[in-house]
XYZ file of C-alpha atoms in Angstrom:
431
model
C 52.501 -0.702 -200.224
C 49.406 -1.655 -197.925
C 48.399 -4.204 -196.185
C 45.261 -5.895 -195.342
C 43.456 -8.400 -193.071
C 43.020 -11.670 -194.525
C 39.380 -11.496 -192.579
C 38.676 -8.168 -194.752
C 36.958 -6.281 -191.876
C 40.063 -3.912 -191.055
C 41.698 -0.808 -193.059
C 44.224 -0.873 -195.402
C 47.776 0.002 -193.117
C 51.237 0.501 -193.738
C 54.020 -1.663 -193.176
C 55.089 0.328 -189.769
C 51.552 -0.008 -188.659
C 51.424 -3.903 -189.578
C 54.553 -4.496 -187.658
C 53.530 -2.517 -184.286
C 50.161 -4.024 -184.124
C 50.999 -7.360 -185.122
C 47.357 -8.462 -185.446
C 44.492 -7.007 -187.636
C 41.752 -5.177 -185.376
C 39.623 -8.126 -186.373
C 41.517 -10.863 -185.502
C 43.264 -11.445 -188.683
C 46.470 -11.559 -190.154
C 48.380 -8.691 -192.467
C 49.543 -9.811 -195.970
C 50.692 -7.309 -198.752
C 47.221 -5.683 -200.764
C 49.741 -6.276 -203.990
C 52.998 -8.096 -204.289
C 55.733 -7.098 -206.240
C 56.811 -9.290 -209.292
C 60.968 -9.264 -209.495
C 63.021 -11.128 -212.206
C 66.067 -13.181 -211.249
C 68.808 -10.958 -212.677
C 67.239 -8.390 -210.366
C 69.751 -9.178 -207.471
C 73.251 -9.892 -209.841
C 74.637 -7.386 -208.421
C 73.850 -7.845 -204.745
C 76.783 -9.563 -203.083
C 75.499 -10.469 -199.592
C 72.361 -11.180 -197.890
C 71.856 -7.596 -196.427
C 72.196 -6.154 -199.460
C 69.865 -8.572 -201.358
C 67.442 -8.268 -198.471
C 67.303 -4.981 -198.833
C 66.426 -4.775 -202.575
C 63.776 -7.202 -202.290
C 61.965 -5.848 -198.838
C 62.093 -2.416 -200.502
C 58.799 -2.232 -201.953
C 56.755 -3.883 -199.267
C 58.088 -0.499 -197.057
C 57.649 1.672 -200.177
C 55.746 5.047 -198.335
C 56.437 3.780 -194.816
C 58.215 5.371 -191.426
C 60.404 2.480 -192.592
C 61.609 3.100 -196.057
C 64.625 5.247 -195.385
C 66.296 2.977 -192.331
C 65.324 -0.244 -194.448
C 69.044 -1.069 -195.640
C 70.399 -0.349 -192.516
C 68.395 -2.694 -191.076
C 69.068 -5.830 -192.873
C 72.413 -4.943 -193.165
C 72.681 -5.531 -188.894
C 70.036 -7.778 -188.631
C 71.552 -10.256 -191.345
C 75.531 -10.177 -190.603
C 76.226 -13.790 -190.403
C 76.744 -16.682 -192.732
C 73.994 -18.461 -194.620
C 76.351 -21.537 -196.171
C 74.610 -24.035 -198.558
C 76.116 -27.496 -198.269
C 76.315 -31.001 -199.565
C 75.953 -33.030 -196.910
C 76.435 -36.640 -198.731
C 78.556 -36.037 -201.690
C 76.716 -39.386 -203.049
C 73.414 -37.440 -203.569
C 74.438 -34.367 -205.144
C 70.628 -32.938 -205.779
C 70.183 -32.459 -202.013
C 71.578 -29.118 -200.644
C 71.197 -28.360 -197.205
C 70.316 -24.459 -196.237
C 72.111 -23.739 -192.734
C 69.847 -21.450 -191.296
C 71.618 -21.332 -187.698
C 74.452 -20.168 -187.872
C 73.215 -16.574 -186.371
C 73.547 -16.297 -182.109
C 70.767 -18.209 -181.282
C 71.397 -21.306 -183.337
C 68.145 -20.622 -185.114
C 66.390 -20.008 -188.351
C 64.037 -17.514 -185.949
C 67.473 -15.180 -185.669
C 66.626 -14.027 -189.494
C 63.276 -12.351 -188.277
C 63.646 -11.633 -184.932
C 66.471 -9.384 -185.363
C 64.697 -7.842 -188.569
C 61.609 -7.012 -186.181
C 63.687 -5.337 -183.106
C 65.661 -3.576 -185.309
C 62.611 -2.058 -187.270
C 60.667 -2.065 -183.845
C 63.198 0.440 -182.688
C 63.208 2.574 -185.824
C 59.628 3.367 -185.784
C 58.811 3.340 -181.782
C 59.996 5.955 -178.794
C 60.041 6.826 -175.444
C 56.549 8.136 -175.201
C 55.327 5.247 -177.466
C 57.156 2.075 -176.503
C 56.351 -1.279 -177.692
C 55.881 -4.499 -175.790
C 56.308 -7.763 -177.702
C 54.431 -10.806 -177.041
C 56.184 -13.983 -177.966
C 54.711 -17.282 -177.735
C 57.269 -19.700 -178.573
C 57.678 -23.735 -178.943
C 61.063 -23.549 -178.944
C 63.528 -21.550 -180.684
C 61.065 -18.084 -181.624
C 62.260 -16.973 -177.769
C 65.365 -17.422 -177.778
C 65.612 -15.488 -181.063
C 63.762 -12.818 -179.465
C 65.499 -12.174 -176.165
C 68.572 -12.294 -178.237
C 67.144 -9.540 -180.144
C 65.426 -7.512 -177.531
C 67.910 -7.281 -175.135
C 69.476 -3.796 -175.257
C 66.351 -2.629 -176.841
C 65.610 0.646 -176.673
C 62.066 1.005 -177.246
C 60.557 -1.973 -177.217
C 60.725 -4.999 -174.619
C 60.154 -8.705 -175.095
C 57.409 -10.751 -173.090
C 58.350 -14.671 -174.119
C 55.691 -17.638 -172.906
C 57.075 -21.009 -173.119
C 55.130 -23.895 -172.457
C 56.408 -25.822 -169.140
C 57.727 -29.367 -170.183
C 57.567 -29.116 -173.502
C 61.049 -27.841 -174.585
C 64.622 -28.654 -174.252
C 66.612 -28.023 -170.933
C 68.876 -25.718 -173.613
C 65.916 -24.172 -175.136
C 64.432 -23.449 -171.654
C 67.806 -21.848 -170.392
C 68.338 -19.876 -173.659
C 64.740 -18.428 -173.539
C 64.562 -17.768 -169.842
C 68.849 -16.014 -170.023
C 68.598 -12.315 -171.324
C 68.409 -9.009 -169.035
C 66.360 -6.589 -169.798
C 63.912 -5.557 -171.564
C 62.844 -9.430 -171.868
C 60.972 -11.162 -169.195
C 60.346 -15.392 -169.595
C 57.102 -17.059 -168.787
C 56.670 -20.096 -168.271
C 53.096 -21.481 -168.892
C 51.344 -24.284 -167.431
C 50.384 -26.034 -170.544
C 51.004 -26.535 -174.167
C 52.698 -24.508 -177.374
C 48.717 -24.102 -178.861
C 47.675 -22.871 -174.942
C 50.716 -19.870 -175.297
C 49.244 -19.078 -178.518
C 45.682 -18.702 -177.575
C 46.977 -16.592 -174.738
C 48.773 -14.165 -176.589
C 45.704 -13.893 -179.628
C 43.335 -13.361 -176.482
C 46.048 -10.653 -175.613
C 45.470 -8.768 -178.349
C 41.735 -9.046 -179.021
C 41.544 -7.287 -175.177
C 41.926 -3.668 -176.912
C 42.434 -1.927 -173.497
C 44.819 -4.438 -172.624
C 46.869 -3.882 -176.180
C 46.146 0.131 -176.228
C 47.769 -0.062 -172.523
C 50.956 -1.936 -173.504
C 51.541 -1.238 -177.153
C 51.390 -4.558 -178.017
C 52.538 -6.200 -180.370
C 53.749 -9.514 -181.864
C 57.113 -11.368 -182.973
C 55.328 -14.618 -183.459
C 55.030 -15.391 -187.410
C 51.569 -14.250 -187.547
C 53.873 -11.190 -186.981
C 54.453 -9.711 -190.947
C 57.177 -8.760 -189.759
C 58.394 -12.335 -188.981
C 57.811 -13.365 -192.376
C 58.939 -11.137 -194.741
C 62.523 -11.308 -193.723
C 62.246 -15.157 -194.112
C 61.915 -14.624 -197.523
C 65.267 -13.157 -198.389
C 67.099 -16.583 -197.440
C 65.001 -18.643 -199.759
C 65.218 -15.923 -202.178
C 69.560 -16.211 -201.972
C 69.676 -19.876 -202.074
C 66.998 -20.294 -204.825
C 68.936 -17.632 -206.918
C 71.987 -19.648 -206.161
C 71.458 -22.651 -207.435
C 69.317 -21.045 -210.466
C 72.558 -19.760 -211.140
C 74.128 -22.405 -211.371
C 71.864 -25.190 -212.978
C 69.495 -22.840 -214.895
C 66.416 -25.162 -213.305
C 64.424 -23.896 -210.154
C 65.393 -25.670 -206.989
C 62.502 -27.563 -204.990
C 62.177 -26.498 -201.045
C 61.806 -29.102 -198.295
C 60.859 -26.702 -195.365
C 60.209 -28.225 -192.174
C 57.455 -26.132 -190.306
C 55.072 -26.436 -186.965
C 53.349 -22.948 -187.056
C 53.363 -22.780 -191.113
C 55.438 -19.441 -191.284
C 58.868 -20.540 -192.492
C 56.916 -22.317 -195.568
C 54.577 -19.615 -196.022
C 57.398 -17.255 -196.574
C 58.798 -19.553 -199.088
C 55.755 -19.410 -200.635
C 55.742 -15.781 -200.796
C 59.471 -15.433 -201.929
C 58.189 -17.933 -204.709
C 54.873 -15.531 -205.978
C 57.147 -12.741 -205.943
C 58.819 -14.281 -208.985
C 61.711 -15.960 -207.409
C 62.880 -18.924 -209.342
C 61.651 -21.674 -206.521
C 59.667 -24.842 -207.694
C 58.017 -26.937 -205.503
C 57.762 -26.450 -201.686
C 57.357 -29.382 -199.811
C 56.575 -29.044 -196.250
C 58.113 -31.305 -193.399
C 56.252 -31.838 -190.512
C 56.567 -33.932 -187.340
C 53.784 -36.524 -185.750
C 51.154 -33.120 -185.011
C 49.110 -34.131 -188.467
C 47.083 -30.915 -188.793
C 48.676 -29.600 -192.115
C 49.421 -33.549 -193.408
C 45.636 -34.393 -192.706
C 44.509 -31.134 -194.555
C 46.910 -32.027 -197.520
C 45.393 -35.114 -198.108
C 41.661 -34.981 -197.512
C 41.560 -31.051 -198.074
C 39.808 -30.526 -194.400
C 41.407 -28.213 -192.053
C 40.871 -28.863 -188.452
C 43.144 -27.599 -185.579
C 43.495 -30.076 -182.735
C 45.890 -30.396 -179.561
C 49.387 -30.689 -180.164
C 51.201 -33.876 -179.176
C 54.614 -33.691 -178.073
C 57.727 -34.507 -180.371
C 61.149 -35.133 -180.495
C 61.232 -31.722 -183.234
C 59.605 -29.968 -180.248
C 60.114 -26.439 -181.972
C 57.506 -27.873 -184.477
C 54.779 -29.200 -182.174
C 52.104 -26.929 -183.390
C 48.544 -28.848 -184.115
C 46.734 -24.922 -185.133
C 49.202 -23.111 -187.110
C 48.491 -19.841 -187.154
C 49.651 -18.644 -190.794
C 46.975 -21.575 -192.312
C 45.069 -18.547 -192.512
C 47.502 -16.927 -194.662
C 48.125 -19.906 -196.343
C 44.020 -20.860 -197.145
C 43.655 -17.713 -199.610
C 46.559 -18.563 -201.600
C 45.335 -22.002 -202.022
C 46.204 -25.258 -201.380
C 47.572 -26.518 -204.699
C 50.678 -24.168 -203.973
C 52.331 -26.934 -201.398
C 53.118 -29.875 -203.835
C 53.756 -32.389 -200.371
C 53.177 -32.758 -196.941
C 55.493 -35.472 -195.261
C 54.793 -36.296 -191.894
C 57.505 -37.787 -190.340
C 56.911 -38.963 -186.249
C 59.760 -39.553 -183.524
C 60.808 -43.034 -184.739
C 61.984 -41.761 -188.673
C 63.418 -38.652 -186.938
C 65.870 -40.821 -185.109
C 66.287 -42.968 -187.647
C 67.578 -40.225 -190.353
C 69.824 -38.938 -187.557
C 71.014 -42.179 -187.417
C 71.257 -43.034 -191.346
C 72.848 -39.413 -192.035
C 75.681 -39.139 -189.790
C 76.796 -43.034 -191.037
C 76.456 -42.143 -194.481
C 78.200 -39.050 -194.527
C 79.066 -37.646 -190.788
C 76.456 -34.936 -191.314
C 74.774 -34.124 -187.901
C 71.148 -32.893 -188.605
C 68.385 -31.902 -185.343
C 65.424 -33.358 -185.099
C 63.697 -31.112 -187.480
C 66.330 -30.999 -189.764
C 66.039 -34.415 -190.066
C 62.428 -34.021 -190.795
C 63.176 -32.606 -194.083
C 65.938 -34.929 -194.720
C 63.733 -37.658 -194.408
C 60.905 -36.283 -196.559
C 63.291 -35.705 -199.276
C 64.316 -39.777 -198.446
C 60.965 -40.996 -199.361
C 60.650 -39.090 -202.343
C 60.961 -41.339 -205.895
C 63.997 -40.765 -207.277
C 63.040 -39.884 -210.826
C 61.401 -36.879 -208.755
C 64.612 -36.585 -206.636
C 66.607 -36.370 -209.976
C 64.255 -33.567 -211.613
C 66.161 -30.728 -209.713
C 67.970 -29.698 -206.835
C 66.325 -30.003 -203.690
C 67.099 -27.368 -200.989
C 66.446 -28.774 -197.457
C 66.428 -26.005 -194.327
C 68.650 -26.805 -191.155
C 66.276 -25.295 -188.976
C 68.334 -25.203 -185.765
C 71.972 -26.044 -184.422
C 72.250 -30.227 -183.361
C 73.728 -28.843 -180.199
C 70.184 -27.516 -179.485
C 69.169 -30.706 -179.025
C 72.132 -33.021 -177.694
C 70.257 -34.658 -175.172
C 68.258 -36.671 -177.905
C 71.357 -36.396 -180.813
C 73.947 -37.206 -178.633
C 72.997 -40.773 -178.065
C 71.995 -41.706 -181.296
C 75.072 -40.648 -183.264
C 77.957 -42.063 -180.424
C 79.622 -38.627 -179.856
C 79.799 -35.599 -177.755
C 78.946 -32.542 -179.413
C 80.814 -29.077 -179.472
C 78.567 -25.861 -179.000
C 79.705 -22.574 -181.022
C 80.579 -19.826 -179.051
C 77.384 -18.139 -178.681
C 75.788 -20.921 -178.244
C 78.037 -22.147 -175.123
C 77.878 -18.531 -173.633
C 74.496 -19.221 -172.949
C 75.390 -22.145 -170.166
C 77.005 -19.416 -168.106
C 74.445 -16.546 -168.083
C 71.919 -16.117 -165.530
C 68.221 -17.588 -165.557
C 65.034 -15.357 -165.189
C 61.566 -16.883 -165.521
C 58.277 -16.411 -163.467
C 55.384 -19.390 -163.929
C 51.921 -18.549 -164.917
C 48.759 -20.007 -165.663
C 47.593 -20.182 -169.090
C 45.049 -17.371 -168.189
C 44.829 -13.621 -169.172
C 44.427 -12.146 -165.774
C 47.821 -13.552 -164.699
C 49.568 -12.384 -168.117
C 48.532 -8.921 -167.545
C 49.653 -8.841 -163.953
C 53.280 -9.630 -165.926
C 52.721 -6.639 -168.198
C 52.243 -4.310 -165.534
C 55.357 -1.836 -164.612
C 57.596 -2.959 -162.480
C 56.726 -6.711 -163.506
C 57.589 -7.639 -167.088
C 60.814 -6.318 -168.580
């Protein structure tokens, strides 16, 4: 398997040398040259979501330095549970996908263990990697969780000042080394630039082995897929009709992976995508015009993303492949919170409730067509300063979750300029 630029002015790489560059010499991103085409009974016999993982990454690291540790790999990096529930027994059709339930509390824990995990297969001592994270949320804390021990690669995480939760903030800015925290004086879009400008400085990249664990990151997203790829085989299973997806999404990678999962020959039907008051993708949807703008702050602050990055994935497959776009701003968010846990004592986070509120507004004759998988993007407890009011009740924090509260914070402020990024990267500073 190879991979190319969607901006078709690099070479043709393997997946080892997609991962540890991140980003395409010229600026773009890495998507398979070919993707394998898998039928359904493919994965009877695998019994967890290692297993299946494995079997369905194997040929996009067919004839890489990763083909031989690939099992291995998803067997640690995917170890916890991935339950599918009915949160309102009244509405059957709507399955929720709990994608938190790994030690961040995050969907982000699928790739960002993947990535680390294959980061330390293919790097060493003499030729370490550093990983650039710009996050709006949860992608840090998924990736000091999963950097710290490393080996041979460290974690640089930028986090946009103000923007985030006080939890999210402490459970970015928590984990020893290799992982350093910046905090940056501006916006989620700002941290992004930042990081691209990173990597387009090719001394700067050459110097530091960088690399990325943001979704433009193929690494990011190819993992993603094997959790739509369980849950869509589940319910296949069971009703003989493909499920639609309701995927709430900010930077566009969690959908685009559906997507992928989906051309691959997984039985998924329609993808919907969820997305909070930033209207980039909703505007596009509708008027078929793309245009990035600033972000806006939101209550599903993980999501507050007004240029997602993996647009440019998603522009050459076309934009008849996402059937909706619902944008749903702070007001419905709190509402759904509201209307779910009365209805059925489900507790859903703010972008959660995104996609339970898109799948609200659909008709029901469309409701009733199939089973609709919504994601659970992140824990509630993530976010109990805005869910604990509106639902009347204290919330309890899983373990991992609550050993966060007593570790240690690390974080160093920054301007949203290069010069002061690169002083971090320097020895003795970062990691």
């Amino acid at each position: 398997m190879r991979y190319r630029s969607t901006r078709g002015q690099a070479p043709l790489v393997s997946a080892d040398q997609a991962l540890r560059a991140g980003v395409a010499p010229d600026g773009g991103l890495y998507l398979p040259q070919t993707l394998p085409q898998f039928e359904p009974d493919a994965f009877a016999e695998d019994q967890d979501l290692g297993a299946l993982a494995g079997r369905l990454l194997r040929p996009f690291f067919a004839d890489s330095a990763l083909a031989d540790s690939l099992p291995g790999i998803c067997a640690s990096a995917f170890d916890f549970p991935l339950p599918l529930v009915t949160p309102d027994p009244a509405e059957p059709g709507l399955q929720v996908l709990e994608l938190f339930h790994g030690p961040t509390g995050a969907f982000k824990d699928f790739g960002a263990r993947f990535l680390f995990r294959a980061f330390d297969a293919i790097a060493n001592p003499d030729n370490p990697i550093t990983v650039l994270a710009a996050t709006s949320g949860d992608t840090g804390g998924a990736v000091g969780c999963a950097a710290e021990g490393a080996r041979h690669a460290r974690a640089v995480i930028l986090f946009p000042k103000g923007r985030i939760s006080a939890f999210q903030e402490r459970q970015l800015c928590c984990w020893r080394d290799p992982v350093t925290a910046l905090r940056v004086n501006d916006d989620f879009d700002a941290c992004q630039r930042l990081v691209k400008t990173a990597f387009a400085d090719k001394a700067l990249s050459a110097r530091h082995g960088l690399s990325s664990a943001n979704s433009i990151s193929i690494g990011r997203l190819l993992p993603q897929m094997a959790y739509w790829a369980q849950a869509s085989l589940e319910i296949f299973a069971r009703t003989g009709t493909r499920p639609g997806l309701i995927v709430p999404t900010g930077n566009l990678g969690n959908g685009f992976a559906a997507l992928l999962a989906r051309a691959c020959g997984l039985p998924i039907g329609p993808v919907v995508l969820a997305t909070n008051a930033n209207a980039t993708l909703s505007d596009w949807h509708a008027s078929g015009q793309y245009t990035a703008r600033q972000s806006i702050a939101t209550l599903a602050n993980a999501m507050d993303v007004g240029a997602p990055s993996n647009f440019e994935r998603l522009s050459g497959f076309g934009a008849d492949l996402v059937e909706d776009v619902v944008r749903v701003d702070d007001a419905a968010i709190r509402q759904r919170i509201v209307s779910t846990h009365a209805a059925s004592g489900y507790i859903a986070c703010p972008h959660t409730a995104t996609a339970l509120e898109a799948y609200a507004r659909m008709a029901p004759a469309r409701r009733a067509e199939r089973v609709w998988i919504a994601a659970a993007t992140a824990h509630p407890c993530k976010f109990a300063d805005a869910v604990e009011p509106l639902i009347g009740q204290r919330l309890t924090p899983p373990p991992s979750l609550a050993e966060v509260l007593q570790r240690p914070v690390r974080l160093t402020d920054i301007a949203a300029r290069l010069d002061e990024l690169a002083a971090q990267l320097e020895p003795g500073r970062a990691g």
